[in-house]
XYZ file of N, CA and C in Angstrom:
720
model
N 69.304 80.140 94.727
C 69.969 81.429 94.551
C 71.475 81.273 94.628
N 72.068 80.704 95.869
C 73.045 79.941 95.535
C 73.891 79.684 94.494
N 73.485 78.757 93.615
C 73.577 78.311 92.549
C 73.894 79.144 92.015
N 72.562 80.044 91.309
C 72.729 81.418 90.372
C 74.346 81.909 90.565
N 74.312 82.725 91.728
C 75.676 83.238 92.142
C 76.912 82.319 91.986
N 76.781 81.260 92.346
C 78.414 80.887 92.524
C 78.335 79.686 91.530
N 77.417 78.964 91.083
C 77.843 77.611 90.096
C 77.444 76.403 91.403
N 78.113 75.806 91.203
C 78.535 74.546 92.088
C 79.084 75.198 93.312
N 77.669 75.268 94.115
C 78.461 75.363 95.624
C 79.612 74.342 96.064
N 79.718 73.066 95.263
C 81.037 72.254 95.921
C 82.171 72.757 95.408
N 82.517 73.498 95.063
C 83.514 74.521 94.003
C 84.536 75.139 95.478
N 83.496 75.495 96.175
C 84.147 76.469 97.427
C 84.328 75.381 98.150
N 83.698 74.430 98.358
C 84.706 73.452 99.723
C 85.941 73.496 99.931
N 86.690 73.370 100.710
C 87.788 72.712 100.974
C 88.809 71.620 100.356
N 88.020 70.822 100.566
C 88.453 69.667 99.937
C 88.136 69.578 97.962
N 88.089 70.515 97.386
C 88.085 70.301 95.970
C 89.453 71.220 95.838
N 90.008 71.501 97.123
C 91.285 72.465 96.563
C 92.042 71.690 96.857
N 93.352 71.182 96.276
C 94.819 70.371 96.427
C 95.584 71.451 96.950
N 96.718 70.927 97.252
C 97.971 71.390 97.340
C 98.453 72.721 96.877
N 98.230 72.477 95.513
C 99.017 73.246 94.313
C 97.950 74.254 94.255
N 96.533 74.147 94.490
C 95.547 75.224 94.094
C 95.711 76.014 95.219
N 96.073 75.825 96.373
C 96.254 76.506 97.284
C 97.553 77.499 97.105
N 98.773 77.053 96.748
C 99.724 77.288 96.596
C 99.510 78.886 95.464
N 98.825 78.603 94.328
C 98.106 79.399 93.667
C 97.530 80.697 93.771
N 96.535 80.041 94.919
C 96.057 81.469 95.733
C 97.199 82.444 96.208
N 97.935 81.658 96.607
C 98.917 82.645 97.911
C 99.741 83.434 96.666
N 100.377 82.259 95.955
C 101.617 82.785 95.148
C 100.459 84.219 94.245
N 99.037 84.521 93.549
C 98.699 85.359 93.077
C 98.836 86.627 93.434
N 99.315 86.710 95.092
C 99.839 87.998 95.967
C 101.045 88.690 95.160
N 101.343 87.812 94.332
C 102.789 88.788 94.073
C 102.318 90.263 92.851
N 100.405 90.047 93.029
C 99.910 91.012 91.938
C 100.222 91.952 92.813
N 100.861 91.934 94.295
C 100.680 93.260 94.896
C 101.704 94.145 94.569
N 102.588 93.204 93.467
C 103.735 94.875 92.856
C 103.160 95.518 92.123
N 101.748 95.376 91.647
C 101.152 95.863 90.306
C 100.783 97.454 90.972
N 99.817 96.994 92.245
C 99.430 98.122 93.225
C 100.755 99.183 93.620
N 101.428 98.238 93.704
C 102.310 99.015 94.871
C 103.050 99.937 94.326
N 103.714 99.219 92.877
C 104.595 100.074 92.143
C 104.768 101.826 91.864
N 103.537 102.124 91.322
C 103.216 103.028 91.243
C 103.076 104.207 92.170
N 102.499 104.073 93.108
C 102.355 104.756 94.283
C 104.005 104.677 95.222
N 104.458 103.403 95.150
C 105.527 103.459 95.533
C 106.562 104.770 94.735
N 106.684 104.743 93.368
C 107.609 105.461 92.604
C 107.389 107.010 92.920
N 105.845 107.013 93.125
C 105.173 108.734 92.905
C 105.949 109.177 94.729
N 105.899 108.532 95.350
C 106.164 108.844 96.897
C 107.984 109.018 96.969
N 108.220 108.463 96.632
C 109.846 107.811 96.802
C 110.325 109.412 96.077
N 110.157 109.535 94.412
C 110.930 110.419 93.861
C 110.424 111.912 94.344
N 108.921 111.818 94.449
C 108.507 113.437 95.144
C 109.219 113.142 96.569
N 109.599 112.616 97.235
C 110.192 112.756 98.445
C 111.739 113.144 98.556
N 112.399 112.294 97.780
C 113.389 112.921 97.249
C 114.337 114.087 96.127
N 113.730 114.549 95.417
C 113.384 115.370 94.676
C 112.748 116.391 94.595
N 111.686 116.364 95.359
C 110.809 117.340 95.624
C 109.846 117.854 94.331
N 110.243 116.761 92.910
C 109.277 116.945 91.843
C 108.087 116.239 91.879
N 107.505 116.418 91.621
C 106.038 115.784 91.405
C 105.690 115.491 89.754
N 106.274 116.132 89.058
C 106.599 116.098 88.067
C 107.461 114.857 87.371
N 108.373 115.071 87.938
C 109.355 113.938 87.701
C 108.909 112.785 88.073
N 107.975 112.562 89.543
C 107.100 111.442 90.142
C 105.946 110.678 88.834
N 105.332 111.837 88.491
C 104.482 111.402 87.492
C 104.727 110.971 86.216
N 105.552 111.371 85.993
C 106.748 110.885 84.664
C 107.207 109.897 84.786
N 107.337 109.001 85.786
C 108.076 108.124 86.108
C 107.400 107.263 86.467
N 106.474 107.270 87.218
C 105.142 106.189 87.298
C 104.069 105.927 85.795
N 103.902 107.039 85.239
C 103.497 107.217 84.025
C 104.139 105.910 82.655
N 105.683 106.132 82.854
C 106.283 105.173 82.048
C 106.192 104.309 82.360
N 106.240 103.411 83.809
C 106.347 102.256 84.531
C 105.066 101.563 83.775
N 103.831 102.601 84.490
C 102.724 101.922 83.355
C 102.224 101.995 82.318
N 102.865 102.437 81.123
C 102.515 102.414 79.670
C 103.134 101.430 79.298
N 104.783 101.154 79.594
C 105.458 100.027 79.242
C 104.963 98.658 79.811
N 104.437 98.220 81.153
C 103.792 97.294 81.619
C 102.699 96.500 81.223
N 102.061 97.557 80.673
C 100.698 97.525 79.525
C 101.169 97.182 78.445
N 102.454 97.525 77.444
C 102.643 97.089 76.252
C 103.656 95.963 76.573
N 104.209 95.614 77.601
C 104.651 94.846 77.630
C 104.104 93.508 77.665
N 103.110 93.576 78.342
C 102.207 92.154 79.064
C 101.520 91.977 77.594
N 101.595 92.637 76.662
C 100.643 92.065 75.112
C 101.976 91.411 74.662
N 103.271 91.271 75.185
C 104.212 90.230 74.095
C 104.329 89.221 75.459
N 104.546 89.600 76.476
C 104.798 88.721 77.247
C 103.661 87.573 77.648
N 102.409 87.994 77.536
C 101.676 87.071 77.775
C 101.171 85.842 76.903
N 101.681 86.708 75.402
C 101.832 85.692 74.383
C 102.689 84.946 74.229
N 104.015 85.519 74.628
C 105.153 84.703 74.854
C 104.979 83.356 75.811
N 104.502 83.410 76.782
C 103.614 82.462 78.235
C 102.808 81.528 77.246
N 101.464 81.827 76.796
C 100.672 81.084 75.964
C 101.518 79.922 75.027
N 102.717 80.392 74.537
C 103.762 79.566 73.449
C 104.339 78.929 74.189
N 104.999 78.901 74.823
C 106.302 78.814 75.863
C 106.109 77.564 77.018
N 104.807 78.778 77.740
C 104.581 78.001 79.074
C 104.763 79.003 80.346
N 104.241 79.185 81.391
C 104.378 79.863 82.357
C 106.235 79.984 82.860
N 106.296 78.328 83.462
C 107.240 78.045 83.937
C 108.462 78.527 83.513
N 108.462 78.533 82.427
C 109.889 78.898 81.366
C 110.012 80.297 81.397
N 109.194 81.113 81.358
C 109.003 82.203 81.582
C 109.242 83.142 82.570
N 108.235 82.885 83.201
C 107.760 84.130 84.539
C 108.669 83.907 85.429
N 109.679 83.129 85.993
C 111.108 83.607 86.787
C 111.532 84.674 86.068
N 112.303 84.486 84.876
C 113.113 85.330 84.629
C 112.539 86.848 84.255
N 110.475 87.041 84.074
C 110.642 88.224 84.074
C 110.160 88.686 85.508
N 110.475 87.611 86.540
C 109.828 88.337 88.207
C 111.188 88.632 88.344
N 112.087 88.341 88.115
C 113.501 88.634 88.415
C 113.962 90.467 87.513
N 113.973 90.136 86.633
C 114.182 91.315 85.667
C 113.495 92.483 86.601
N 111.952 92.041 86.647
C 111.383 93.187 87.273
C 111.275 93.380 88.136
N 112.183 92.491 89.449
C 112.204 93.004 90.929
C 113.886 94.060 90.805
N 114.949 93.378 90.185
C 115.813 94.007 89.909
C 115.598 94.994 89.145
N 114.987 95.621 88.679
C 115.068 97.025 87.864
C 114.348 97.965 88.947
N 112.992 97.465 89.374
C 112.375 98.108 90.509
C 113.185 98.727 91.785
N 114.636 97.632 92.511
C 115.276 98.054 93.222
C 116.033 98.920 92.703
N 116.954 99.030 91.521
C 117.853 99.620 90.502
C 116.770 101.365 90.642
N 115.924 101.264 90.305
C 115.545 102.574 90.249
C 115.095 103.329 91.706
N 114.868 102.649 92.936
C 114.839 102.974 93.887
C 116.111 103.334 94.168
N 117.149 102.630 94.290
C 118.934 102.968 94.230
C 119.042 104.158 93.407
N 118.827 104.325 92.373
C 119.253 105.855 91.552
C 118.425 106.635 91.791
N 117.443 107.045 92.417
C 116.749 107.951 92.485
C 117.078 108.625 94.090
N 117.422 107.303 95.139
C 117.789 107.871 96.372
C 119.583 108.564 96.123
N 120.193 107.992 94.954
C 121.489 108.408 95.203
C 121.777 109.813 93.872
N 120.121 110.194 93.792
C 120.440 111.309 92.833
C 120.894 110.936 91.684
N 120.967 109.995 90.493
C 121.575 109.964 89.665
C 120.543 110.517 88.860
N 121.299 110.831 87.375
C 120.612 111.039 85.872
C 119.186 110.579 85.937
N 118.407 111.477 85.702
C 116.830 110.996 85.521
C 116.743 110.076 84.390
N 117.643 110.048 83.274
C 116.872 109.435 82.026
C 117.380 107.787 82.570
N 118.571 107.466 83.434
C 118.714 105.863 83.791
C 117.744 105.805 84.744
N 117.120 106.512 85.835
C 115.697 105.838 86.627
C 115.030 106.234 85.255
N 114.529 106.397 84.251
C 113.448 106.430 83.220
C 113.624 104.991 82.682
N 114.989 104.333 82.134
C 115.585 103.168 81.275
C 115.158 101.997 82.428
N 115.530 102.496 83.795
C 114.962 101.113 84.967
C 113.422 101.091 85.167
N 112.901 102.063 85.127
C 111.238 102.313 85.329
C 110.513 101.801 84.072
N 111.228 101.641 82.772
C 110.672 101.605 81.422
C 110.639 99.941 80.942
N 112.207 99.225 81.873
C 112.453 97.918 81.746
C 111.900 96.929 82.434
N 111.921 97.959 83.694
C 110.694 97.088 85.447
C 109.221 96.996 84.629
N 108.590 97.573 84.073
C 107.143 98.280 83.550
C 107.385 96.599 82.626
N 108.446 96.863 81.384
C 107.917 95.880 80.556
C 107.923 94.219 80.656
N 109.130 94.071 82.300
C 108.909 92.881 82.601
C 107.724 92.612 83.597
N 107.275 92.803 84.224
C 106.108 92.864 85.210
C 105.301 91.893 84.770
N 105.500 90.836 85.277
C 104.668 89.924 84.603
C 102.784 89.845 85.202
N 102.241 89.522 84.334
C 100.960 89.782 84.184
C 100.371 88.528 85.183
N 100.232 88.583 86.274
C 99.937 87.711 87.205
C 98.511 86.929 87.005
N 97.651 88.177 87.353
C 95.560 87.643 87.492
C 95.875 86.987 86.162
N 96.132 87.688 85.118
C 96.217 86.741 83.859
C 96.164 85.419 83.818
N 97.709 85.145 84.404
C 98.378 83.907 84.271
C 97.679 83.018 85.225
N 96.918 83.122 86.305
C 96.507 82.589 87.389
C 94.924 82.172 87.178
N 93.866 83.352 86.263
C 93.135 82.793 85.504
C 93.014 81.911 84.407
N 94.511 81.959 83.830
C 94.433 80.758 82.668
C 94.465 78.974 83.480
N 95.090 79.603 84.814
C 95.214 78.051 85.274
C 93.907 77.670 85.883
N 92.747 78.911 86.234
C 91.313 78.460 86.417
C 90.891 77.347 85.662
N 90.970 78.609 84.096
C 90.519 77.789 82.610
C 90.790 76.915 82.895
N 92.201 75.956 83.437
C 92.722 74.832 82.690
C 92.279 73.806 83.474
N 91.850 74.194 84.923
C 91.538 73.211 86.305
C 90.316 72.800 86.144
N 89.518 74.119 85.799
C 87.617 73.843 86.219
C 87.219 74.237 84.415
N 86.822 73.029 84.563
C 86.341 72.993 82.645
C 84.747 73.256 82.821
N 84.112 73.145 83.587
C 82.366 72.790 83.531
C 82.659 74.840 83.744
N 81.418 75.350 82.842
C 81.275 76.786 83.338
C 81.083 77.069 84.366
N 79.749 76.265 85.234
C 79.619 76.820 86.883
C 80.466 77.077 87.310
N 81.645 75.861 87.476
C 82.850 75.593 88.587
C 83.323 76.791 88.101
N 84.214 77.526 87.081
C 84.665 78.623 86.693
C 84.484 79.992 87.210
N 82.872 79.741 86.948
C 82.604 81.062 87.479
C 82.607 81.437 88.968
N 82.604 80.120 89.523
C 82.655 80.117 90.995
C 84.191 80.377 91.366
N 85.261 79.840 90.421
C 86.782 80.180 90.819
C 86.906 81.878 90.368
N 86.585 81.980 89.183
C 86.873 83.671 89.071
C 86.211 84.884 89.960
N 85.193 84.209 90.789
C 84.332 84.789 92.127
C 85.654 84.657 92.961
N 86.367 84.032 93.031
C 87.571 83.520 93.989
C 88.236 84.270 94.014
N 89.235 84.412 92.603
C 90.048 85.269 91.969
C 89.922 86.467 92.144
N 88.350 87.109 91.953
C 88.340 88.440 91.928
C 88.010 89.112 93.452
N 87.682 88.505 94.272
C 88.002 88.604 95.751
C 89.623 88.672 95.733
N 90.445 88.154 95.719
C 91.488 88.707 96.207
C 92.119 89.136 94.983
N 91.508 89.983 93.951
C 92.448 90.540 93.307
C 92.054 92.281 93.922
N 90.487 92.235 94.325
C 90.562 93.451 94.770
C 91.101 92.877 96.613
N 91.336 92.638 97.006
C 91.995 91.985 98.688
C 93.475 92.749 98.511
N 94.288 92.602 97.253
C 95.128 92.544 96.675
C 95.699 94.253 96.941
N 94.429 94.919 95.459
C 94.157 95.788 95.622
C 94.265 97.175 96.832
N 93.250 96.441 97.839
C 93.486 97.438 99.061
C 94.634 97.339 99.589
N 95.421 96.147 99.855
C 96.367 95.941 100.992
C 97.546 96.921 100.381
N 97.666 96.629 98.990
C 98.841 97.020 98.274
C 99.245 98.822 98.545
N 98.332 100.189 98.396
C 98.817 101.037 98.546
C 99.056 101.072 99.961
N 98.080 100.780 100.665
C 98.118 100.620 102.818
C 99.707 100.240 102.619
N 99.969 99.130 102.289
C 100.971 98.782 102.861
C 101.961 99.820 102.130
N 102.162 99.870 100.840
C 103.071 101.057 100.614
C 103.292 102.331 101.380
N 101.876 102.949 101.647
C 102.209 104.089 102.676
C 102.675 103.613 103.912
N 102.750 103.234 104.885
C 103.261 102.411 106.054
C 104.800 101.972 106.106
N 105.175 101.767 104.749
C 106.423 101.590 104.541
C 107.173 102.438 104.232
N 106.931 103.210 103.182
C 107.703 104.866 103.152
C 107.548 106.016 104.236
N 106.457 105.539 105.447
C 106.634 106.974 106.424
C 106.504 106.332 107.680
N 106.755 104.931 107.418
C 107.358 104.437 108.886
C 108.749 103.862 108.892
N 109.672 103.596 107.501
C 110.697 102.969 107.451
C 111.844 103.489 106.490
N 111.044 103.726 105.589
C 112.109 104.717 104.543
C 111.195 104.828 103.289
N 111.591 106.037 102.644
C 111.087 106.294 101.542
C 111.042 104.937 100.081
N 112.564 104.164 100.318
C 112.867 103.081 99.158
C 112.095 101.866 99.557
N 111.575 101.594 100.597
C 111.604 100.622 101.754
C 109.829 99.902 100.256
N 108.859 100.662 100.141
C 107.907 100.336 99.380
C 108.187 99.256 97.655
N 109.169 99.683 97.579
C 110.081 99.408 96.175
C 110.727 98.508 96.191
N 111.642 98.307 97.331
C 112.136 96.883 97.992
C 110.943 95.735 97.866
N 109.965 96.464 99.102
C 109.459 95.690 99.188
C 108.507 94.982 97.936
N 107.913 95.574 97.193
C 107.488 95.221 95.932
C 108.652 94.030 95.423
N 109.481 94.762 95.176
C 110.596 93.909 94.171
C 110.157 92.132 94.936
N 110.572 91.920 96.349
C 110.791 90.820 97.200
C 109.486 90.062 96.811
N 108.470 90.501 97.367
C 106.770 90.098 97.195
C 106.632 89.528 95.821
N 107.139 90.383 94.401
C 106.605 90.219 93.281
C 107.707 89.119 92.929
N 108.818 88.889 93.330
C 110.038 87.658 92.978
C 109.862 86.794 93.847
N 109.269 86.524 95.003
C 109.228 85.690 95.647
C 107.225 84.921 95.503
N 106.612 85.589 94.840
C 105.570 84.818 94.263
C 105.126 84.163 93.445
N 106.150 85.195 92.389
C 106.181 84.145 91.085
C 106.976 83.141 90.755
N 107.933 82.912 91.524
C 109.055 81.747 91.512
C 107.783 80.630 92.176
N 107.272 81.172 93.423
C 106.139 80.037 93.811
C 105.557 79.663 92.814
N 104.720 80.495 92.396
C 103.413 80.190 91.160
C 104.029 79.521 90.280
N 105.237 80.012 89.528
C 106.291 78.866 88.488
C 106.378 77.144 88.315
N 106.265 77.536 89.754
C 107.029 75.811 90.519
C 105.496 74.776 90.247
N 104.437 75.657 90.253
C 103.448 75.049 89.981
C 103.171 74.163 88.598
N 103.641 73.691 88.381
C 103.280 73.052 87.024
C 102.272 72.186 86.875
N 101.501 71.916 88.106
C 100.429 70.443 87.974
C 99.670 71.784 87.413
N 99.011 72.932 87.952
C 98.359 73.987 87.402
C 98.161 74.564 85.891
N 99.703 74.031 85.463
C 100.109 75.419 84.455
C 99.491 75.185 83.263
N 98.711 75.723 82.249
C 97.952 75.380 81.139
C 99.111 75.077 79.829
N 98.718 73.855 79.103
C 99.459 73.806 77.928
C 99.886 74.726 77.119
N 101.620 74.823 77.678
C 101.458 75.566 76.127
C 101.190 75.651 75.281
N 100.681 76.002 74.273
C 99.986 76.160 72.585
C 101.179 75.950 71.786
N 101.933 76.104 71.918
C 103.781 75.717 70.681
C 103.099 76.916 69.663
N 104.064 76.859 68.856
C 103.975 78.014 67.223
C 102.515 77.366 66.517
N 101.753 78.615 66.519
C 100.668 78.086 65.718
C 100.346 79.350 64.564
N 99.523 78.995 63.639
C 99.284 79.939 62.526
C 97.996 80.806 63.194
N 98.769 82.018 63.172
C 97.783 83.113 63.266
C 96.981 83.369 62.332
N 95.350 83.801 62.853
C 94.336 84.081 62.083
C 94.761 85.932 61.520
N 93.999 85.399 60.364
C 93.781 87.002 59.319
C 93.547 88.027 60.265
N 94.066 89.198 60.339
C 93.318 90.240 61.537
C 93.478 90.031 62.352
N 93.339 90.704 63.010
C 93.706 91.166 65.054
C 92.311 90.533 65.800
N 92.357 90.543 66.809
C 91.403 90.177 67.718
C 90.859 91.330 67.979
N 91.450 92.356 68.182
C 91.275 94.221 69.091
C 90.253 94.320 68.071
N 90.159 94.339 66.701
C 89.288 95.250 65.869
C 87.925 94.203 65.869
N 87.783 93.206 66.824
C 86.650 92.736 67.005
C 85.505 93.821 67.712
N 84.341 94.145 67.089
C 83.536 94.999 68.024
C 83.065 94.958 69.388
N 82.892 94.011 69.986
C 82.695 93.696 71.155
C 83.915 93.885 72.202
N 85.135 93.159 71.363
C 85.909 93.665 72.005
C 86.977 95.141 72.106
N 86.245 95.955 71.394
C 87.137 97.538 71.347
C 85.936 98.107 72.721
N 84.659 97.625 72.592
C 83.992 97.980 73.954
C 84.650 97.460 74.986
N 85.038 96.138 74.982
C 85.705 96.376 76.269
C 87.090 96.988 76.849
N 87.798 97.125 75.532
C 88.950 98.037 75.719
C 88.851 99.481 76.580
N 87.700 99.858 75.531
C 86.879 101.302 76.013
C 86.558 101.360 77.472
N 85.878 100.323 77.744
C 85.290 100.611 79.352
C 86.738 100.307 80.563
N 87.298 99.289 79.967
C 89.101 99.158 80.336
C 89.828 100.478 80.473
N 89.886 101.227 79.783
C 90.658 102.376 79.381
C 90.101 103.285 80.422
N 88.474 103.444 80.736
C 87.710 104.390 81.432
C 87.858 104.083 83.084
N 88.369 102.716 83.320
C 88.063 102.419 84.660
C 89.986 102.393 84.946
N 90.711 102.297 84.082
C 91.925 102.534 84.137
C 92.415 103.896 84.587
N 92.152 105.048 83.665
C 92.126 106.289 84.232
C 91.224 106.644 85.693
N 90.521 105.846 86.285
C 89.914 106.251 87.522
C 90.783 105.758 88.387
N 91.444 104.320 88.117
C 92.755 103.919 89.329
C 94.004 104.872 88.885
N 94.284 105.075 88.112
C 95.457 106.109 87.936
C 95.346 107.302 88.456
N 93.708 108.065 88.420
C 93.942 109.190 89.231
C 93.827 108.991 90.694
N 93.277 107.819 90.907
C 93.602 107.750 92.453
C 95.103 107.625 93.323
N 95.391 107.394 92.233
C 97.073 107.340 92.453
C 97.559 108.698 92.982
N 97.343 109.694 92.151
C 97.662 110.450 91.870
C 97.193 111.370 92.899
């Protein structure tokens, strides 16, 4: 039964993890700006502002742009390479994240926290992503795989819980910006880790010729868009 469930029980030992796979695990924490962001923005501007409106508008953009962003950026990664990459957009998007915590506590123009919320959203780099491709690239036999993405998806929901807890705790025990900070720090200081990883990092692919047609208008996969989209709106209204 074993087996069934996890693949290669030697998958989970100890000793099949190095250095760098460890390093991996930890650095995947920086998915906790993904959580945090949001809830962070909705708390911060209804607190200051007193809109809720404006809160939802503003978390709203963070994640539409994040979502369309991570479809160039993650292709960009695939070409490129992690390394070359994901600093400069954990940077972009810890600095815009603080930038809009700063204008929103000092009252400025809504449409520049919209331009920082819209720029934070599209750099946000796509972490579980990037951290499952380095599964792919480590554990080639399917068992072992499925036994690492059993891994993965333990602390992506681990991730998950800690991320709003800790946001609330931080805006009504320390300051309203204090969640946003903290995001920014967590999400730049994990992915510079994860970066550094290169024994991990999967080959880049270089410029290759794209196939006829999209992948999306595959049938199988617009179902999973669909059920994506359905379980998406259930974490968004929990947000909310």
């Amino acid at each position: 039964a074993e087996e069934v469930l996890f693949g290669d029980p030697k998958i989970l030992e100890p000793s099949r993890f190095r250095r760098d796979d460890l390093i991996d695990r930890i650095a995947s924490a920086a998915g906790i700006t993904k959580t945090q962001a949001g809830v962070a923005v909705e708390s911060l501007v209804s607190g200051v502002t007193g809109s809720y409106a404006l809160a939802g508008a503003l978390s709203a953009v963070y994640a539409l742009t994040a979502a369309a962003g991570s479809l160039v950026t993650s292709r960009a990664m695939d070409r490129y390479g992690q390394n070359r990459l994901l600093p400069w957009l954990a940077i972009v998007n810890g600095a815009m994240l603080a930038a809009l915590a700063l204008l929103v506590v000092a009252e400025q123009p809504a449409d520049l926290a919209f331009a920082a919320a819209a720029i934070a959203g599209f750099a946000q780099p796509a972490v579980g992503s990037m951290v499952r491709a380095r599964w792919a690239a480590l554990v080639p036999d399917p068992q072992g795989l499925h036994s690492a993405f059993a891994i993965e998806s333990i602390v992506d929901e681990l991730v998950y819980s800690v991320g709003p807890l800790l946001t609330a705790v931080l805006a009504f025990q320390v300051s309203l910006p204090a969640p946003l900070y903290a995001a920014a720090v967590l999400g730049v200081t994990g992915c510079l880790v994860l970066s550094l990883q290169r024994r991990t990092q999967p080959v880049p692919s270089g410029r290759q010729e794209r196939a006829a047609g999209s992948a999306i208008r595959s049938p199988g996969l617009l179902i999973v868009v669909a059920v994506a989209c359905g379980l998406g709106g259930v974490f968004g209204g929990y947000e909310v």
